[in-house]
Coordinates of N, CA and C and ligand atoms in Angstrom, one line a residue:
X93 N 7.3 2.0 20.8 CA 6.1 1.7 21.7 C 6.4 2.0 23.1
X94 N 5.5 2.9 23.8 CA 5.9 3.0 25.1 C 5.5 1.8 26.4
X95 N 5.1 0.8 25.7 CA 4.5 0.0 26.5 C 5.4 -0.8 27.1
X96 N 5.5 -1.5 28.0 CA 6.9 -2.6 28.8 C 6.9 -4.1 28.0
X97 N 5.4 -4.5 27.3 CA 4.9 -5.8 26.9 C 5.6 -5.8 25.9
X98 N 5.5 -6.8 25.1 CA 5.7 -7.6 23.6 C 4.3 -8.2 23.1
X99 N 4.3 -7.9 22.6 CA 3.4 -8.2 21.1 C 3.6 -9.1 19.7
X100 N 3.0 -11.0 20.7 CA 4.0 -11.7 19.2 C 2.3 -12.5 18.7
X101 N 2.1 -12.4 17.1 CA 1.1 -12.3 17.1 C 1.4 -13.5 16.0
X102 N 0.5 -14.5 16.0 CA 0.8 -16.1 14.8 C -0.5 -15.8 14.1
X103 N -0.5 -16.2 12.6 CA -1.4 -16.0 11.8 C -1.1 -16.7 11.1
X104 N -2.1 -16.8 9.9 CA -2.0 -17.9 9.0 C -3.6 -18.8 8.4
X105 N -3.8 -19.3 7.5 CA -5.0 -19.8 7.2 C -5.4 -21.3 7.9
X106 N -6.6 -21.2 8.0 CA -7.1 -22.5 8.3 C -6.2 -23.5 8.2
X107 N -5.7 -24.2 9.4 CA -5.1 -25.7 9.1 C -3.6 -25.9 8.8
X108 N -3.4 -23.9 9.3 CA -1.9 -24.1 9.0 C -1.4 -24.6 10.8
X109 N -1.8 -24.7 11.6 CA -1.6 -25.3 12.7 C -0.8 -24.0 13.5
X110 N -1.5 -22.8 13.6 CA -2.0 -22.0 14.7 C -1.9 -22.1 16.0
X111 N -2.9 -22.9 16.2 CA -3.4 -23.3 17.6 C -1.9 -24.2 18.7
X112 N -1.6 -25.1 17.8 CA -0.3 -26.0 18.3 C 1.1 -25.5 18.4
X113 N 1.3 -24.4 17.7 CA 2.2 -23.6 17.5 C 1.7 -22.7 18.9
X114 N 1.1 -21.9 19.1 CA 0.5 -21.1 19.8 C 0.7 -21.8 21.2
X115 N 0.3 -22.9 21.4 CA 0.4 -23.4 22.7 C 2.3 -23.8 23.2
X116 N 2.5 -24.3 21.7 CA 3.9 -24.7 22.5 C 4.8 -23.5 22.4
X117 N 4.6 -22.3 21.8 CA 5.5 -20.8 22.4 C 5.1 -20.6 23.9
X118 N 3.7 -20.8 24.3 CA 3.4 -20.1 25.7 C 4.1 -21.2 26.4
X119 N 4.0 -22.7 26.3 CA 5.0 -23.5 27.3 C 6.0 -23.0 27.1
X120 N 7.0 -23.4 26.3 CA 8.3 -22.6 26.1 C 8.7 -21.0 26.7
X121 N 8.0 -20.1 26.8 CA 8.4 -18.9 27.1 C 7.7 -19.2 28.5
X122 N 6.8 -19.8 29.2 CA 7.2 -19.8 30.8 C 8.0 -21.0 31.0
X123 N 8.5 -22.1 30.5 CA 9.4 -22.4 31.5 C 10.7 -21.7 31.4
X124 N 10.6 -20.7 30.6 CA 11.6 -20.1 31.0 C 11.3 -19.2 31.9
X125 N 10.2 -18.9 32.7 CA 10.0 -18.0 33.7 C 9.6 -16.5 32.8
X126 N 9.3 -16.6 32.2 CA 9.2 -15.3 31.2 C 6.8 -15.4 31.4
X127 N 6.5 -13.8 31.9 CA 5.3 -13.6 31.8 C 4.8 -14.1 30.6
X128 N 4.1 -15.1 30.5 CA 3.6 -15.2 28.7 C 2.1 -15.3 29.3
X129 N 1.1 -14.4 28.2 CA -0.4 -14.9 28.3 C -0.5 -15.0 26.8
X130 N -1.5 -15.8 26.8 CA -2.2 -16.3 25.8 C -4.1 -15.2 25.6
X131 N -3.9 -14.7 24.1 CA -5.3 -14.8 23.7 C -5.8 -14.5 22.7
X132 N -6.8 -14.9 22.1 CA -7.3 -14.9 20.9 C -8.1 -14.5 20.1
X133 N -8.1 -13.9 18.2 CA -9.0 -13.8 17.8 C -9.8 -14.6 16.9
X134 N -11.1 -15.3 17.1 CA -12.4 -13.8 17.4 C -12.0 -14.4 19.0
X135 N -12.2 -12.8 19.7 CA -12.0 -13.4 21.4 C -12.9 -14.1 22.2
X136 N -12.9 -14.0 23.3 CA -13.9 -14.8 24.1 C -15.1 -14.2 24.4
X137 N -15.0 -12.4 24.3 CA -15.8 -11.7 24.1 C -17.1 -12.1 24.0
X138 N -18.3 -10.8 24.3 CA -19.9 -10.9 23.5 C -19.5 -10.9 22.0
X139 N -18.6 -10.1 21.3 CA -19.0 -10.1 20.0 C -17.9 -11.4 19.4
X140 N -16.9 -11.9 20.2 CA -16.0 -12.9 19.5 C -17.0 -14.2 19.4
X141 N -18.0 -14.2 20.5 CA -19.1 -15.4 21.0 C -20.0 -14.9 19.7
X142 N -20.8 -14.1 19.6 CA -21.4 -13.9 18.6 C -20.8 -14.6 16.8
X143 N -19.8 -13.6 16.6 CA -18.9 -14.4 15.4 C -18.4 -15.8 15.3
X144 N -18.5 -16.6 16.5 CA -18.3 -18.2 16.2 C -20.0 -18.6 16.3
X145 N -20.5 -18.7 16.6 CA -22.2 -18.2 16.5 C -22.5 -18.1 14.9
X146 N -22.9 -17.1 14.4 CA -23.0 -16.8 12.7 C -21.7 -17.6 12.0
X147 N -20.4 -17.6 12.7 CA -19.9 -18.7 11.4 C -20.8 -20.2 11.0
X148 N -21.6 -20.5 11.9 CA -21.7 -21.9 11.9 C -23.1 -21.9 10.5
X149 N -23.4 -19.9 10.2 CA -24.6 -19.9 9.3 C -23.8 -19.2 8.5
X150 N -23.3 -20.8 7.1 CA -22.7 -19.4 6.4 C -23.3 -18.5 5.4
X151 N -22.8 -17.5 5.0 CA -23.7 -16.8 4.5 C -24.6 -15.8 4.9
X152 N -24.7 -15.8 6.2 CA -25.4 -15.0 7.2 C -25.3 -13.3 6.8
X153 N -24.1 -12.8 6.8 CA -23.3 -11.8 7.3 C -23.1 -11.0 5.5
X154 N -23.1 -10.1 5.5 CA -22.2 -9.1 4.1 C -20.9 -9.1 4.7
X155 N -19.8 -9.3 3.8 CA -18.5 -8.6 4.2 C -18.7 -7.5 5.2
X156 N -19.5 -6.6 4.5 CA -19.2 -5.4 5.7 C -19.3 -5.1 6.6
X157 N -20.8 -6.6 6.8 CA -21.0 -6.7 8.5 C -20.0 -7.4 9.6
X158 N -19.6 -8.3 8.4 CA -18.5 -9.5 9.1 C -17.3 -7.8 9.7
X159 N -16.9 -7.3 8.5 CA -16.0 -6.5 9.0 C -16.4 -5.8 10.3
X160 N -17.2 -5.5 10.4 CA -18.0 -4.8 11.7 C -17.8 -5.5 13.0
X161 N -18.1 -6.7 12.6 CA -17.9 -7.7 14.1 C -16.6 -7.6 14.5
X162 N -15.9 -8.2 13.2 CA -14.2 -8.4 13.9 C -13.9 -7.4 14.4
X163 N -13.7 -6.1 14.3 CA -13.8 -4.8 14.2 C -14.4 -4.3 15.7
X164 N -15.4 -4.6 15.7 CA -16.2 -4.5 17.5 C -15.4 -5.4 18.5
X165 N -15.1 -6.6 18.0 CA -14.5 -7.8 19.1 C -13.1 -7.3 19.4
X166 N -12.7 -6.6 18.0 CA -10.7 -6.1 18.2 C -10.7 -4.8 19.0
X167 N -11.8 -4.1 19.1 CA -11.7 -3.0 20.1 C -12.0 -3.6 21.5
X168 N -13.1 -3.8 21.7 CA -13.2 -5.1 23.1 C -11.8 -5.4 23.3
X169 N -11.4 -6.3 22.5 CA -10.1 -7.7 22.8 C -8.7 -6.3 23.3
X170 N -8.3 -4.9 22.8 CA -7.5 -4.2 22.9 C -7.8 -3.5 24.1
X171 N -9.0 -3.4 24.5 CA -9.2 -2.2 25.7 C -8.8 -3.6 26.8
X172 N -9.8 -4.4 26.7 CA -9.7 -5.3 28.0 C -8.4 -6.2 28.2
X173 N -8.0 -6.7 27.3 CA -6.5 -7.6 27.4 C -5.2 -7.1 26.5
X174 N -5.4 -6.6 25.9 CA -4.3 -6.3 25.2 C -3.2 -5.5 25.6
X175 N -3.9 -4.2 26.0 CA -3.4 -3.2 26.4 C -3.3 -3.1 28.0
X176 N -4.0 -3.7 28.8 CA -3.6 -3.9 29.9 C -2.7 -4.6 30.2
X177 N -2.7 -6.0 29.5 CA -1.4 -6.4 29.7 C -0.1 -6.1 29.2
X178 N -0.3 -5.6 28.3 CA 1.1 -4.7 27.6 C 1.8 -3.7 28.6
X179 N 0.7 -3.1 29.4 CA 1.1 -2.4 30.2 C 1.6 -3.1 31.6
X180 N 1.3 -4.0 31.7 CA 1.9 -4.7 32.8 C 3.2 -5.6 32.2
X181 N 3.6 -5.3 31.3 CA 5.3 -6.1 30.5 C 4.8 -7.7 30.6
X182 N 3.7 -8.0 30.5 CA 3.5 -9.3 30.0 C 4.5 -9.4 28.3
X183 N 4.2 -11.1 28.1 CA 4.8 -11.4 26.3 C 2.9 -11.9 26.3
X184 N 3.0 -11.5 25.4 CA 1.5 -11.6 24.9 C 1.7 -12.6 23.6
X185 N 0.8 -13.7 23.4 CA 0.9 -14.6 22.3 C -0.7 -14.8 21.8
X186 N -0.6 -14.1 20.6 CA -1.9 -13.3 20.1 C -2.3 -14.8 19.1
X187 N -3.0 -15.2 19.1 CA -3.4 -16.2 18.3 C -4.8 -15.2 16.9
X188 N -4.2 -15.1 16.2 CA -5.0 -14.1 15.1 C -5.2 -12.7 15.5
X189 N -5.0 -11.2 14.6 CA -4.6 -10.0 14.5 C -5.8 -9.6 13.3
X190 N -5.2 -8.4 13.3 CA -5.6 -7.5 12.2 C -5.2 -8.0 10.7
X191 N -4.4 -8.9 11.0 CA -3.8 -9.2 9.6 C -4.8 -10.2 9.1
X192 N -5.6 -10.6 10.1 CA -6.8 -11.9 9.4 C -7.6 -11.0 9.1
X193 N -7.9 -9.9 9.3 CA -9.1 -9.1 9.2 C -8.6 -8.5 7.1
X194 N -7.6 -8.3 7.0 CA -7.3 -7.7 5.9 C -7.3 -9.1 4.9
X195 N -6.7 -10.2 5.7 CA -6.6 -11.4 4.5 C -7.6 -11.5 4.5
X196 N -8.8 -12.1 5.5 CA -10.3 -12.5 4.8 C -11.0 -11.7 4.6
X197 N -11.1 -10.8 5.2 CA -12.9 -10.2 4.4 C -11.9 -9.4 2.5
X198 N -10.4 -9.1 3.1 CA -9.8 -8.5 1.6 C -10.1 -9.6 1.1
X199 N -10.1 -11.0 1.1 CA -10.2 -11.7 0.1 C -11.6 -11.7 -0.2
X200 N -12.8 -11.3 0.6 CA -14.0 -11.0 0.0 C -14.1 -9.7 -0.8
X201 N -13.3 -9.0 -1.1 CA -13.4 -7.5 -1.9 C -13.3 -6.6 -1.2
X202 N -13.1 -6.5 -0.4 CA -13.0 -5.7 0.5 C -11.9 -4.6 0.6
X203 N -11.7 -3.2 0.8 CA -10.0 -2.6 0.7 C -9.6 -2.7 1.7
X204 N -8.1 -3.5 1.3 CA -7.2 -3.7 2.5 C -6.5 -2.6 2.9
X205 N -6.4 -1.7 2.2 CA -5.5 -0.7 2.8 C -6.4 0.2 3.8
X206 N -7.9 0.1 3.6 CA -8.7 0.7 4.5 C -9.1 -0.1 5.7
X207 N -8.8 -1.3 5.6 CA -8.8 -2.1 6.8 C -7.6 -2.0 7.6
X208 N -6.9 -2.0 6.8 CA -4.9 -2.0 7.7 C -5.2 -0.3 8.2
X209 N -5.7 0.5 7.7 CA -5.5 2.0 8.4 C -6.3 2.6 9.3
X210 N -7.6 1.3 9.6 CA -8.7 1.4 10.8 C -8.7 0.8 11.8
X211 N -7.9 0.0 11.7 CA -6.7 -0.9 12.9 C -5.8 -0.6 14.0
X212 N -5.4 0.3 12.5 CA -3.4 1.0 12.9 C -4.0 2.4 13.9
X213 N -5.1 2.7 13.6 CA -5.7 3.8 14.5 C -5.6 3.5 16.0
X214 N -6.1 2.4 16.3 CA -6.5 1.9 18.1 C -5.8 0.4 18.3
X215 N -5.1 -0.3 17.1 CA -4.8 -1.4 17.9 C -2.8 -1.6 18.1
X216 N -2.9 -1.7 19.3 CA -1.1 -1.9 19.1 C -0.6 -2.2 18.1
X217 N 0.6 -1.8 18.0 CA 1.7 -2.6 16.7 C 2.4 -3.4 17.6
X218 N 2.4 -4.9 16.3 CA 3.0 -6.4 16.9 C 4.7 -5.7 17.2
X219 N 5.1 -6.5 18.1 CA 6.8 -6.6 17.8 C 6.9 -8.0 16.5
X220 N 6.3 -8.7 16.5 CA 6.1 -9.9 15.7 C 5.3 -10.4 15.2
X221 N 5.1 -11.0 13.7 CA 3.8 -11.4 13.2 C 4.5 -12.7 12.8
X222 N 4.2 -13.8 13.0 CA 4.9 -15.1 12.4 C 3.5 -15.2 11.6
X223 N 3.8 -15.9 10.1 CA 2.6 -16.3 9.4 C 3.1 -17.8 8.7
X224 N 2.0 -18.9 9.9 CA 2.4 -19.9 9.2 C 1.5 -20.1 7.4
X225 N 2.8 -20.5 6.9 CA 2.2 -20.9 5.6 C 2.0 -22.1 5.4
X226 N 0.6 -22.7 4.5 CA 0.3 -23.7 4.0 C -0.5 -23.6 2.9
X227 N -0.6 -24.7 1.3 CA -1.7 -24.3 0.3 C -2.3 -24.3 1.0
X228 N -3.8 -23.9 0.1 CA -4.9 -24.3 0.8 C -5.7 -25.4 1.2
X229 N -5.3 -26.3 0.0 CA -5.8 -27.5 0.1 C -5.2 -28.4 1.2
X230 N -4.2 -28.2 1.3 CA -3.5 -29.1 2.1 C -3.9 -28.6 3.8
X231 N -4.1 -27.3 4.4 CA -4.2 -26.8 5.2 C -6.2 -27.6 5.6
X232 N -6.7 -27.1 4.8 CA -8.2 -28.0 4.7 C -8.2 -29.2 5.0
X233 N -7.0 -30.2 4.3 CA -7.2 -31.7 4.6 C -7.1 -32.2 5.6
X234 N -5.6 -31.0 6.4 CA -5.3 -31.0 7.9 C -6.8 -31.3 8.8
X235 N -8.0 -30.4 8.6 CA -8.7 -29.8 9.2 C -9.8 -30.8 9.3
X236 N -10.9 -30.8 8.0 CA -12.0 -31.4 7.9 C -12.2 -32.3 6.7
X237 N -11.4 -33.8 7.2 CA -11.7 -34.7 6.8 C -13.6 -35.0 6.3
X238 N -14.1 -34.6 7.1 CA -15.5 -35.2 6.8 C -16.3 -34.4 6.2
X239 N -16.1 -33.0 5.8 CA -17.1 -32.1 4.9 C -17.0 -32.6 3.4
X240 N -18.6 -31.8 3.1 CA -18.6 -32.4 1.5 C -17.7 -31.6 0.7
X241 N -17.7 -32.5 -0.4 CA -16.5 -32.0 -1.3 C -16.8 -30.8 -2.0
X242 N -18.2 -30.1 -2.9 CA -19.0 -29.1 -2.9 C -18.3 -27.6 -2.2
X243 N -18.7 -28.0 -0.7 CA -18.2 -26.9 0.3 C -16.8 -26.8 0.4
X244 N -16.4 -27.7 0.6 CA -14.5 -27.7 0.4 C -14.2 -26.8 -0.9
X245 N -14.9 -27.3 -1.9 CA -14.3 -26.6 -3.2 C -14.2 -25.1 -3.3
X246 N -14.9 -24.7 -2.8 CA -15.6 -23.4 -2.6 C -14.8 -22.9 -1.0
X247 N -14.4 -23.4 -0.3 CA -13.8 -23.0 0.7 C -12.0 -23.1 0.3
X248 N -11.7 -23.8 -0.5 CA -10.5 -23.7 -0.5 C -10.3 -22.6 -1.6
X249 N -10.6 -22.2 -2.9 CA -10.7 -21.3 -3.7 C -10.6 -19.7 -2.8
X250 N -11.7 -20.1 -1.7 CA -11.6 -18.5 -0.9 C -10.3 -18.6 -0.3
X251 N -9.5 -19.9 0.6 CA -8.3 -19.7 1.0 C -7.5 -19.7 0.7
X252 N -7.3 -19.8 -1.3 CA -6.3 -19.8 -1.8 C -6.1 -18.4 -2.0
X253 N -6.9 -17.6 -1.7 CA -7.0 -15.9 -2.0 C -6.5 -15.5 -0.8
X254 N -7.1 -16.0 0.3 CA -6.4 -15.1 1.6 C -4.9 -15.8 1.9
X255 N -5.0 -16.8 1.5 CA -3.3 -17.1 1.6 C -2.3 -15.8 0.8
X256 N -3.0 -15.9 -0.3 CA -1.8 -14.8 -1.2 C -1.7 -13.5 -0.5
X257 N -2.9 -13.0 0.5 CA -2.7 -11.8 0.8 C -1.6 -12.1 2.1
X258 N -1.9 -13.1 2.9 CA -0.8 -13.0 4.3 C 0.6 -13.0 3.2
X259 N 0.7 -13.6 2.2 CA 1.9 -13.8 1.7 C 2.6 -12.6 1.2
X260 N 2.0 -11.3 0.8 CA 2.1 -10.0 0.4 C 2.7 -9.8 2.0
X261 N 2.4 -9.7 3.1 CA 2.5 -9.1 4.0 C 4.3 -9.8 4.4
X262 N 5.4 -8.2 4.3 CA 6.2 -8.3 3.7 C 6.9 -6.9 5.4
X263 N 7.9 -7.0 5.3 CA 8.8 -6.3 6.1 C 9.5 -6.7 7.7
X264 N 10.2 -6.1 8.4 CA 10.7 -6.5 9.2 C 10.4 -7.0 10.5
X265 N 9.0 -6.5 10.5 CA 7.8 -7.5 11.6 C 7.8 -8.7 11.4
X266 N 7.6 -9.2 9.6 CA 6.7 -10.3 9.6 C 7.8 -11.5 9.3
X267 N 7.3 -12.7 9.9 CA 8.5 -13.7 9.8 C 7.3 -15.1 8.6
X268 N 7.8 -15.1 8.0 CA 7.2 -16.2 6.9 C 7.8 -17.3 7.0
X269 N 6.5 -18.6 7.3 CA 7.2 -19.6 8.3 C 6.3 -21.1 6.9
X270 N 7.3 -21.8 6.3 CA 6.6 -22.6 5.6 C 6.1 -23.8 6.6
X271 N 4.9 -23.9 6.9 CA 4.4 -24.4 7.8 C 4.4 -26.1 7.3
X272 N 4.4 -26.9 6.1 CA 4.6 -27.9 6.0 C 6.4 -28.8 6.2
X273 N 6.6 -27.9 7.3 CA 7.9 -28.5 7.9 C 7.2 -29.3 9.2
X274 N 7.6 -30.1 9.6 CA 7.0 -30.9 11.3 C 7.3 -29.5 12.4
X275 N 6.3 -29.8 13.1 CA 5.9 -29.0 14.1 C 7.1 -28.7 15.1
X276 N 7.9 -29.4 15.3 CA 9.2 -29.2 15.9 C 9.9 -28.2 15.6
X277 N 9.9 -28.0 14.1 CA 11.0 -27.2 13.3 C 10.2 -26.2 13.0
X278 N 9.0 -25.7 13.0 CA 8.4 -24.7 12.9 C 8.2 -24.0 14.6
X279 N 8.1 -25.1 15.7 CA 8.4 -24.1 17.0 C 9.5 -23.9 17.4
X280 N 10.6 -25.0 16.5 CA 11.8 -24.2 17.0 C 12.0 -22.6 16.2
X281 N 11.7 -22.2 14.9 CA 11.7 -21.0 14.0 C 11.3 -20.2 15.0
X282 N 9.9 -20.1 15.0 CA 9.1 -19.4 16.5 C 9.4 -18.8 17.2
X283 N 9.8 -20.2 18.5 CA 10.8 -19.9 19.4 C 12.0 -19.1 19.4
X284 N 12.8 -19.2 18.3 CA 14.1 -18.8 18.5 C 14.2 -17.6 18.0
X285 N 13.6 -16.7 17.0 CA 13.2 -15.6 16.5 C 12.4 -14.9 17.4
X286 N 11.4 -15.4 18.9 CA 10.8 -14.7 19.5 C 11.7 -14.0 20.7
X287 N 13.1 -15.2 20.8 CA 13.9 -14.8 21.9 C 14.9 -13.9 21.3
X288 N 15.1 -13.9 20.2 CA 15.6 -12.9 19.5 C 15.3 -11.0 19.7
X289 N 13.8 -11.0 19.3 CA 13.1 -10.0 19.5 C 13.7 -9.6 21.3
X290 N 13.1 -10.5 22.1 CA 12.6 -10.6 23.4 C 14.3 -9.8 24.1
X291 N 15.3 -10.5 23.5 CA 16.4 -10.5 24.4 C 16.9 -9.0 23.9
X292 N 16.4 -8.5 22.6 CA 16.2 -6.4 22.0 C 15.4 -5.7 23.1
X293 N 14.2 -6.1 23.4 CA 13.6 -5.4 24.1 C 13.9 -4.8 25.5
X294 N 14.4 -3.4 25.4 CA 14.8 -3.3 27.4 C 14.5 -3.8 28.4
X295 N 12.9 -3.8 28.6 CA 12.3 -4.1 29.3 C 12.2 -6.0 30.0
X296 N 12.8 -6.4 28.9 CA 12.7 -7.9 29.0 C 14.3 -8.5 29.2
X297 N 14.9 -7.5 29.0 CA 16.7 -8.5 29.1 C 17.4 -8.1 30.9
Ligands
TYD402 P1 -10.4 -19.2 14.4 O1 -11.1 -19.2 15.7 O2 -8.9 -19.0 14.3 O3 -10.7 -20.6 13.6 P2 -11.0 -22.0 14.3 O4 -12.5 -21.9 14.6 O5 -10.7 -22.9 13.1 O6 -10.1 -22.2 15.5 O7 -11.1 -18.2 13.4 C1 -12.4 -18.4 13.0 C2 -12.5 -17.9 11.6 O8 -12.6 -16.5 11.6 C3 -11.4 -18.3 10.7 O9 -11.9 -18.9 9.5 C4 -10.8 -16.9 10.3 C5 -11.9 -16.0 10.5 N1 -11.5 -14.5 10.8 C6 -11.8 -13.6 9.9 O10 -12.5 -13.8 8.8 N2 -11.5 -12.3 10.1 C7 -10.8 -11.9 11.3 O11 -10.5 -10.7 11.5 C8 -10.5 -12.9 12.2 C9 -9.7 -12.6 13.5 C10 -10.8 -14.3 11.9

């Protein structure tokens, strides 16, 4: 990649704890003085704003429109922050990628190889994909205590599908992180695998 930045991107299903992971790499990587930004998918965008919008109606959307959105918001999200900051040798700490796009709508039927090859067209490649794992169920219980059990049932069945797909995703990018370890031991993995990468990279040592 000719870019100066890093590219470390966390994924994972619902409730695998994302978000808390995500916050404590960006502390970690500036106190060490190291450029870190933070941003996320669906982004903060018109169309990332739209897609938290229609989540709230489910059923709204065909797969192929859903695909369409993420798809609009991941071009947005690459022209305006991605790539400009890559280009300025920021560490970018990507809270959801392309790889949520292939695990869920793939897990709606969708072809994944035709999603991973309309991505790979205009969106950077990570230096790093950490994918925290959790079942589904357990990842749900994390989450929403108070929904009916009906919609749970039916929600965890879809995330026992997109789990198996991040789990396929396999090679020397992707770091497979069993997320039912305490949060400590999963930002130390993180952490110490990202300074790994970081201390390879020219531009950053
Ligand atoms: P997210 O904002 O991470 O969830 P939360 O609202 O719990 O913080 O993502 C919202 C939902 O969008 C999540 O269920 C995963 C889904 N998603 C897709 O289906 N495809 C995608 O390409 C992306 C980025 C997210």
């Amino acid at each position: 990649m000719s870019d100066k930045g890093v590219l470390i991107v966390i994924e994972g299903i619902d409730g695998a704890g994302k978000s808390t992971q995500t916050k404590s790499l960006l502390r970690k990587l500036r106190a060490k003085g190291l450029p870190a930004v933070y941003f996320r998918e669906p982004s903060r965008g018109k169309w990332g704003r739209e897609l938290k919008r229609l989540a709230q109606q489910a059923g709204s959307l065909t797969p192929e429109q859903e695909l369409e959105l993420f798809q609009k918001d991941r071009r947005e999200n690459v022209e305006k922050n991605l790539r400009p900051a890559l280009a300025a040798g920021k560490v970018i700490v990507l809270d959801r990628y392309f790889f949520s796009t292939i695990a869920y709508q793939g897990a709606k039927g969708l072809d994944r190889d035709r999603i991973r090859r309309m991505n790979e067209r205009f969106a950077p490649k990570p230096d790093l994909v950490f994918i925290l794992d959790i079942r589904a169920g357990e990842g749900l219980a994390r989450i929403s205590g108070r929904r009916k059990k009906d919609v749970l049932f039916e929600r965890e069945s879809y995330l026992a599908k997109v789990r198996r797909i991040f789990l396929s995703f396999r090679g020397a990018r992707f770091v497979q992180i069993d997320a039912r370890q305490s949060r400590r031991d999963v930002a130390r993995q993180i952490y110490d695998k990202t300074m790994l990468v970081l201390s390879k990279k020219p531009s950053c040592s």
